[in-house]
Amino acid sequence: MRKTIKIITVISVISILFSLLLAIPSNAASSSLRVSSRNITPGSKLTVTVSISAGEAMYATEAYVYYNASVLQFLSGSSANGKNGSVRIVGTPGEAKSQSYTLSFKAIAEGSSSISLNGVNYVGKNDGNNTVSVGGSSTTVTVAKPAPSSNANLSSLTVSGASLSPSFSSGVTTYSASVPNTVSSVSVRAVAAASGANIMGIGDKALNEGENSFTITVTAPSGAKKSYTLNIRRRLKGELTTEERLTVSVGGGIKKVVKDASKLPTFENFKSKTENYNGVDVSVLTDTNEKYQIYYLSDSNGANPAPYIKGEKEDFVALPFILNSGKLYIVEDAENKMLPDGYTDKTFSKNDGNFKAYGFKNADTKNVYILNLYNGEKNAYYGYDSSNNALILFPIFEVESGIVKTYKKTENPQGIQKIIKNFKALSPMQKILFPSVAVGFIVILILAIVLIKKSKRRDYGDYSPKHNPIDADEFWSNSDR
């Protein structure tokens, strides 16, 4: 009996709890209040966001936000209006289950302000015209001046008429500069990184010959300090900087000798070495025979480096070169020799220099030159077409007793058809050269045949029919025996 009563009691309790759970609405309403910052400075803006959620469709909402009007000033808000410490929000969500409203304030004085959300209610779909109240919330915002900056850095540092070494950086505290002996004073200027910071040690500075040291001290608004050291050398009379030693005048313009040419292009049969120029070690290129010392000179700003060589007066002259297939060829004067028919003396101009060269009398080849070029190892004659920078070895000339002759050419073992095919593939300049070679080969072949015949006749001796009246047939008949 007692056991039955306990069972009935437990079932009754469970039924009551279940009924209570069913009685709790599943769409409990809520609200929230958020601020963009809890600590702001005078003059800055503050954003307040009010959110209302009902879990069901809402036809209308209402809420009140209260604030300290002596610290904050209401500026504007969505579906809101108000002043003197309170803002009323009236919204129409349009059956939305949640809605947010944004309010904008401005901090007008130092102090603190409690911002509270109260009187939140809405009219829901399931409630008809009944108003449902929702709980509120609050927070506090503090308005205060910012702590003074402890930034004691400089944002810039300059010296009139001089460059700093290294280049300025706020984290670097020691610099050097150099000025000519004629400069007796400089102006030191600096700008602090933090507004309101104080700078001592700048202005016009008198310079003694030799080393001069100055200290610039920056005091941050918080009182923090930082010092920068500036070492300025006023050079002695006649003392030049490395940059001044490497500055040269070329053709009426200013050039600079490149000190480190290690990253500049190199060429076959040329190597890099160190050469002393005006007391400064600089990189140069030299050929296999060390016939040339090639310096690189740039514009006054360090751009457009180009190769130069020293002239007879120790001045710099632009290197007369031809660059072809990555190889460097230096132009030199051709020899003064007698030329065969069809060739003539010409002048080839390169990098403000004029050089003796050979050419063809044919007017169609006015852009073609036969040049004496040095490839870093030896000299040779090359055919050069200036219209397209085409360059080919020109082994046509050899010198015997002051007369320029053509080289002997061997027969083509591939046959006449391949000769014709190869001839069609030649460049215009090569086609001009080919007949000269062919004629030379034919002449040499004829001469060889004549010499062979003469040699056979000498071998006959006194037995030849010319020197012996004996009949030739009889001679050969007798000799067989």
XYZ file of C-alpha atoms in Angstrom:
481
model
C 0.000 0.000 0.000
C 2.714 2.403 1.012
C 4.668 1.556 -2.116
C 1.645 2.373 -4.282
C 1.210 5.746 -2.541
C 4.917 6.644 -3.225
C 4.544 5.821 -6.896
C 1.426 7.969 -7.225
C 3.195 10.841 -5.431
C 6.227 10.741 -7.764
C 3.976 10.691 -10.829
C 2.039 13.687 -9.507
C 5.239 15.722 -8.920
C 6.526 14.960 -12.407
C 3.197 15.990 -13.920
C 3.239 19.319 -12.042
C 6.855 20.103 -13.139
C 6.021 19.264 -16.740
C 2.988 21.559 -16.604
C 5.160 24.395 -15.268
C 7.675 23.918 -18.078
C 4.901 24.118 -20.638
C 3.653 27.285 -18.995
C 7.026 29.097 -19.563
C 6.851 31.049 -22.849
C 9.358 29.877 -25.474
C 9.762 33.369 -26.928
C 11.149 35.194 -23.851
C 12.024 38.819 -24.731
C 15.409 40.461 -23.979
C 17.333 43.700 -24.523
C 20.982 44.768 -24.530
C 23.027 47.947 -24.356
C 26.509 48.247 -25.916
C 28.938 51.203 -26.073
C 31.846 51.675 -28.515
C 34.249 52.472 -25.648
C 34.100 52.859 -21.890
C 37.010 55.323 -21.836
C 37.020 58.299 -24.186
C 38.594 61.743 -24.350
C 36.896 65.160 -24.469
C 35.670 65.985 -27.964
C 35.564 62.376 -29.133
C 32.401 60.553 -30.202
C 30.635 57.631 -28.534
C 28.316 55.117 -30.197
C 25.560 53.398 -28.177
C 23.725 50.392 -29.648
C 20.341 49.254 -28.255
C 19.034 45.826 -29.256
C 15.543 44.412 -28.558
C 14.655 40.771 -29.184
C 11.234 39.181 -28.582
C 11.517 35.759 -30.168
C 8.295 36.595 -32.028
C 7.136 39.134 -34.569
C 7.089 42.690 -33.221
C 4.851 45.447 -34.575
C 6.253 48.276 -32.451
C 9.019 48.911 -29.920
C 9.781 51.582 -27.318
C 12.802 52.200 -25.071
C 14.507 54.990 -23.088
C 18.237 55.683 -22.715
C 19.394 57.893 -19.851
C 22.832 59.608 -19.647
C 24.735 62.408 -17.850
C 24.049 65.540 -19.918
C 26.943 67.443 -18.276
C 29.453 64.911 -19.690
C 27.773 63.678 -22.877
C 25.772 65.404 -25.589
C 23.229 63.486 -27.686
C 23.835 64.029 -31.400
C 21.552 61.714 -33.387
C 19.996 58.274 -33.504
C 17.864 55.970 -35.603
C 14.151 56.249 -34.643
C 15.241 58.356 -31.639
C 15.083 61.890 -30.244
C 15.897 63.451 -26.951
C 17.937 65.904 -24.872
C 18.801 66.859 -21.297
C 19.824 63.363 -20.264
C 17.254 61.106 -21.930
C 16.585 59.683 -25.389
C 13.309 58.010 -26.448
C 13.416 55.284 -29.062
C 10.197 54.456 -30.945
C 10.524 51.869 -33.684
C 8.398 49.821 -36.065
C 10.237 46.526 -36.717
C 7.635 45.372 -39.272
C 7.085 41.942 -37.695
C 10.878 41.365 -37.245
C 11.761 39.275 -34.202
C 14.722 41.534 -33.278
C 15.727 45.111 -33.942
C 18.788 47.328 -33.224
C 19.036 51.107 -32.876
C 22.215 53.216 -32.973
C 22.691 56.416 -30.972
C 25.575 58.899 -31.345
C 26.984 61.022 -28.498
C 29.837 63.501 -28.092
C 32.028 63.852 -24.992
C 31.816 67.517 -23.900
C 33.584 67.450 -20.535
C 35.702 65.264 -18.311
C 33.848 63.021 -15.866
C 31.808 59.834 -15.884
C 28.349 59.072 -17.193
C 26.075 56.157 -16.434
C 24.230 55.060 -19.573
C 21.119 53.033 -18.754
C 18.445 51.332 -20.845
C 14.938 51.380 -19.261
C 11.252 51.330 -20.207
C 11.797 48.710 -22.913
C 8.566 47.213 -24.279
C 7.069 46.013 -27.497
C 3.749 45.073 -29.049
C 3.871 41.515 -30.390
C 1.765 39.552 -32.834
C 0.557 37.011 -30.257
C -0.360 39.704 -27.734
C -2.688 41.742 -29.895
C -2.666 45.283 -28.556
C -1.033 44.277 -25.278
C 2.352 45.753 -24.460
C 5.108 43.394 -23.319
C 7.759 44.816 -20.995
C 11.414 43.829 -21.366
C 14.157 44.220 -18.777
C 16.849 46.889 -19.220
C 20.616 47.220 -18.543
C 23.270 49.895 -17.879
C 26.990 50.682 -18.150
C 29.378 53.525 -17.299
C 31.560 55.639 -19.599
C 34.527 57.688 -18.367
C 35.657 60.859 -20.156
C 39.251 61.937 -19.378
C 42.222 63.603 -21.029
C 44.738 61.114 -22.470
C 47.928 60.402 -20.582
C 50.824 62.563 -21.854
C 52.893 60.914 -24.595
C 56.230 59.416 -23.635
C 57.430 59.426 -27.279
C 60.797 61.252 -27.291
C 61.756 60.324 -30.881
C 62.611 62.676 -33.723
C 60.737 62.298 -36.980
C 63.425 64.140 -39.005
C 66.938 65.560 -38.659
C 68.771 67.624 -41.313
C 72.010 69.574 -41.673
C 72.219 72.340 -44.281
C 74.639 71.597 -47.108
C 75.464 68.069 -45.906
C 74.126 64.524 -45.986
C 73.778 62.401 -42.875
C 75.458 59.038 -42.570
C 73.635 56.779 -42.062
C 70.352 58.058 -43.478
C 68.039 59.290 -40.736
C 65.941 56.804 -38.792
C 64.189 57.627 -35.503
C 65.783 54.606 -33.814
C 69.362 55.587 -34.758
C 70.894 58.124 -32.341
C 74.380 58.816 -33.797
C 75.085 60.460 -37.168
C 78.037 61.966 -39.031
C 78.331 64.551 -41.789
C 81.129 66.269 -43.692
C 81.394 69.761 -45.187
C 84.120 71.562 -47.173
C 86.660 73.760 -45.443
C 84.936 76.845 -46.834
C 81.793 76.104 -44.760
C 82.155 77.753 -41.345
C 78.631 77.148 -40.034
C 75.608 74.945 -40.644
C 71.939 74.964 -39.710
C 70.672 71.936 -37.773
C 66.930 71.323 -38.009
C 64.772 68.635 -36.368
C 61.100 67.738 -35.887
C 59.723 65.787 -32.907
C 57.563 62.733 -33.484
C 55.141 63.612 -30.629
C 53.103 66.795 -30.575
C 54.114 69.012 -27.684
C 57.615 67.518 -27.311
C 60.488 69.938 -26.697
C 63.762 69.874 -28.719
C 67.056 71.368 -27.495
C 70.329 71.668 -29.415
C 69.127 72.684 -32.885
C 69.703 75.901 -34.832
C 72.784 77.542 -36.410
C 76.083 75.940 -35.390
C 79.596 77.398 -35.853
C 82.187 74.881 -37.060
C 85.858 74.582 -36.215
C 88.226 72.910 -38.644
C 88.203 69.188 -38.034
C 85.662 67.388 -35.862
C 82.623 69.040 -34.248
C 80.100 67.244 -32.033
C 76.586 68.376 -31.120
C 73.845 66.837 -28.950
C 70.123 67.175 -29.683
C 67.829 66.349 -26.738
C 64.117 65.581 -27.096
C 61.783 65.850 -24.058
C 58.450 64.068 -24.478
C 55.199 65.527 -22.973
C 55.483 62.915 -20.223
C 58.983 64.095 -19.351
C 60.795 61.171 -21.000
C 64.048 62.215 -22.724
C 66.149 60.975 -25.609
C 69.453 62.326 -27.017
C 70.838 62.267 -30.565
C 74.559 62.850 -31.337
C 75.617 64.680 -34.502
C 79.305 64.632 -35.549
C 80.186 67.154 -38.275
C 83.631 67.312 -39.839
C 84.779 70.562 -41.380
C 87.463 69.303 -43.725
C 90.959 70.795 -43.759
C 92.159 72.887 -46.695
C 92.739 70.631 -49.714
C 91.025 67.673 -48.062
C 88.571 65.903 -50.377
C 85.921 63.313 -49.626
C 85.881 59.967 -51.393
C 82.930 61.159 -53.454
C 84.810 64.301 -54.491
C 87.866 62.224 -55.445
C 85.720 60.091 -57.717
C 83.926 63.040 -59.364
C 85.302 63.826 -62.839
C 84.464 66.135 -65.716
C 83.794 64.383 -69.022
C 82.810 66.272 -72.146
C 81.683 69.293 -70.169
C 79.496 67.186 -67.849
C 79.978 65.697 -64.399
C 80.522 61.944 -64.014
C 81.359 59.706 -61.061
C 83.817 56.830 -61.132
C 81.988 53.728 -59.921
C 83.880 52.452 -56.878
C 82.414 48.951 -56.733
C 81.758 47.517 -60.168
C 81.350 43.950 -58.889
C 77.670 43.933 -59.831
C 78.240 45.397 -63.289
C 78.364 43.121 -66.354
C 81.534 41.218 -67.255
C 82.570 39.801 -70.607
C 84.503 36.897 -72.046
C 88.311 37.473 -71.968
C 87.819 40.336 -69.460
C 88.288 40.057 -65.695
C 87.749 42.329 -62.702
C 90.641 43.829 -60.748
C 91.279 46.693 -58.322
C 92.917 49.904 -59.497
C 93.860 52.976 -57.448
C 92.284 56.123 -58.811
C 92.962 59.455 -57.106
C 93.757 57.682 -53.843
C 90.658 55.466 -53.918
C 90.588 51.752 -54.760
C 88.023 51.155 -57.518
C 86.969 48.121 -59.537
C 87.974 47.982 -63.216
C 87.807 45.440 -66.015
C 90.968 44.397 -67.823
C 91.533 42.074 -70.772
C 93.654 38.928 -70.881
C 96.734 40.889 -71.973
C 95.944 43.863 -69.680
C 95.985 46.105 -72.728
C 92.979 48.093 -71.496
C 91.809 49.246 -68.044
C 88.047 49.743 -68.311
C 86.427 52.032 -65.715
C 82.703 52.446 -65.218
C 81.455 56.027 -64.967
C 77.916 56.956 -63.944
C 75.871 60.153 -64.036
C 76.239 62.557 -61.106
C 73.288 60.831 -59.412
C 74.822 57.369 -59.785
C 72.623 56.252 -62.698
C 73.461 54.955 -66.207
C 76.934 53.440 -65.666
C 78.965 53.045 -68.876
C 82.512 51.835 -69.715
C 85.349 54.350 -70.169
C 89.114 54.233 -70.640
C 91.775 56.794 -69.781
C 92.982 59.001 -72.595
C 96.508 60.204 -73.221
C 96.034 63.139 -70.845
C 94.685 60.928 -68.046
C 91.187 62.110 -68.899
C 88.351 59.671 -69.497
C 87.208 58.701 -72.978
C 84.095 56.663 -73.729
C 85.125 53.123 -74.671
C 84.587 52.546 -78.422
C 83.070 49.076 -78.361
C 80.606 46.833 -80.099
C 78.530 44.442 -77.993
C 77.470 41.340 -79.897
C 76.042 38.101 -78.473
C 77.163 39.118 -74.990
C 80.783 39.634 -76.094
C 82.701 42.907 -75.993
C 84.765 44.009 -79.001
C 86.925 47.160 -78.753
C 87.251 49.206 -81.942
C 90.799 50.081 -83.073
C 92.192 51.726 -86.217
C 92.650 49.460 -89.240
C 96.140 49.184 -90.715
C 97.279 51.479 -93.503
C 97.540 48.923 -96.311
C 97.040 48.728 -100.043
C 93.565 47.434 -100.787
C 92.474 45.132 -103.641
C 89.899 46.198 -106.204
C 86.385 46.637 -104.851
C 87.496 47.876 -101.428
C 88.042 51.395 -100.125
C 89.087 53.234 -96.972
C 86.244 54.359 -94.670
C 85.814 56.137 -91.349
C 83.834 54.443 -88.577
C 82.482 56.679 -85.765
C 81.769 55.301 -82.309
C 81.329 57.068 -78.934
C 82.652 60.408 -80.189
C 85.708 58.701 -81.751
C 86.595 58.275 -85.451
C 88.422 55.115 -86.548
C 90.057 54.027 -89.791
C 88.168 51.135 -91.384
C 87.678 49.433 -94.751
C 84.545 49.182 -96.820
C 83.148 48.209 -100.213
C 82.961 50.577 -103.159
C 79.475 49.271 -103.846
C 77.007 52.000 -102.775
C 74.531 49.382 -101.530
C 76.906 48.455 -98.712
C 77.377 51.914 -97.187
C 76.370 50.598 -93.753
C 78.909 47.767 -93.883
C 82.365 48.268 -92.369
C 85.424 46.037 -92.117
C 86.784 46.827 -88.638
C 89.906 45.988 -86.701
C 88.451 44.732 -83.402
C 90.127 43.588 -80.185
C 88.161 40.877 -78.368
C 90.112 41.019 -75.133
C 92.656 38.484 -76.321
C 93.694 39.295 -79.889
C 92.913 41.523 -82.872
C 91.032 40.380 -85.965
C 89.107 41.914 -88.825
C 85.309 41.682 -88.659
C 82.552 42.630 -91.037
C 80.056 44.879 -89.252
C 76.640 45.994 -90.502
C 75.737 49.099 -88.501
C 72.099 48.948 -89.613
C 71.351 45.759 -87.667
C 74.447 45.287 -85.432
C 75.398 42.137 -87.359
C 79.016 41.084 -86.780
C 80.929 38.253 -88.479
C 84.583 37.303 -88.575
C 86.145 38.606 -91.809
C 89.134 36.309 -92.575
C 89.608 37.812 -96.034
C 92.689 39.926 -95.438
C 96.224 38.768 -94.887
C 99.224 41.063 -95.255
C 102.230 40.207 -97.426
C 104.770 42.916 -98.274
C 102.303 45.641 -97.493
C 99.667 44.281 -99.864
C 96.316 43.039 -98.613
C 95.457 39.708 -100.215
C 92.610 37.234 -99.862
C 92.929 34.012 -97.901
C 92.894 30.687 -99.728
C 89.628 28.762 -99.340
C 89.271 24.948 -99.632
C 86.626 23.213 -101.730
C 83.259 22.432 -100.240
C 83.058 18.642 -99.765
C 79.254 18.728 -99.701
C 78.912 19.361 -103.414
C 77.655 22.187 -105.584
C 74.009 21.844 -104.523
C 74.849 22.507 -100.887
C 77.057 25.436 -101.888
C 74.116 27.019 -103.702
C 71.790 26.346 -100.779
C 74.256 27.820 -98.276
C 74.854 30.828 -100.492
C 71.123 31.619 -100.529
C 71.099 31.556 -96.720
C 73.932 34.093 -96.437
C 73.377 37.652 -95.265
C 73.688 40.461 -97.883
C 77.218 41.264 -96.712
C 78.268 37.602 -96.797
C 76.884 37.278 -100.340
C 79.148 40.155 -101.362
C 82.170 38.447 -99.814
C 81.428 34.999 -101.259
C 82.265 35.814 -104.937
C 85.635 37.252 -103.878
C 86.464 34.022 -102.095
C 85.273 31.913 -105.031
C 87.362 33.882 -107.547
C 90.397 33.546 -105.323
C 89.911 29.793 -105.097
C 89.639 29.420 -108.890
C 92.806 31.472 -109.452
C 94.727 29.344 -106.949
C 93.437 26.121 -108.577
C 94.587 27.240 -112.050
C 98.001 28.188 -110.723
C 98.309 24.777 -109.046
C 97.538 22.953 -112.330
C 100.126 25.010 -114.239
C 102.787 24.305 -111.605
C 102.083 20.547 -111.719
C 102.490 20.459 -115.512
C 105.769 22.353 -115.330
C 107.021 19.946 -112.718
C 106.322 16.920 -114.936
C 108.176 18.485 -117.828
C 111.262 19.053 -115.659
C 111.188 15.371 -114.668
C 111.569 14.298 -118.335
C 115.110 15.783 -118.455
C 117.103 15.409 -121.751
C 114.800 12.646 -122.919
C 111.970 14.967 -123.703
C 111.168 15.320 -127.418
C 112.118 19.026 -127.204
C 115.746 18.269 -126.378
C 116.282 14.945 -128.254
C 115.593 14.356 -131.945
C 114.766 10.697 -131.304
C 111.159 9.883 -132.124
C 109.024 9.797 -129.049
C 107.317 6.513 -129.930
C 110.714 4.919 -130.524
C 111.963 6.224 -127.163
C 109.099 4.810 -125.184
C 109.391 1.576 -127.141
C 113.104 1.264 -126.341
C 112.618 2.241 -122.701
C 110.150 -0.583 -122.191
C 112.886 -2.995 -123.067
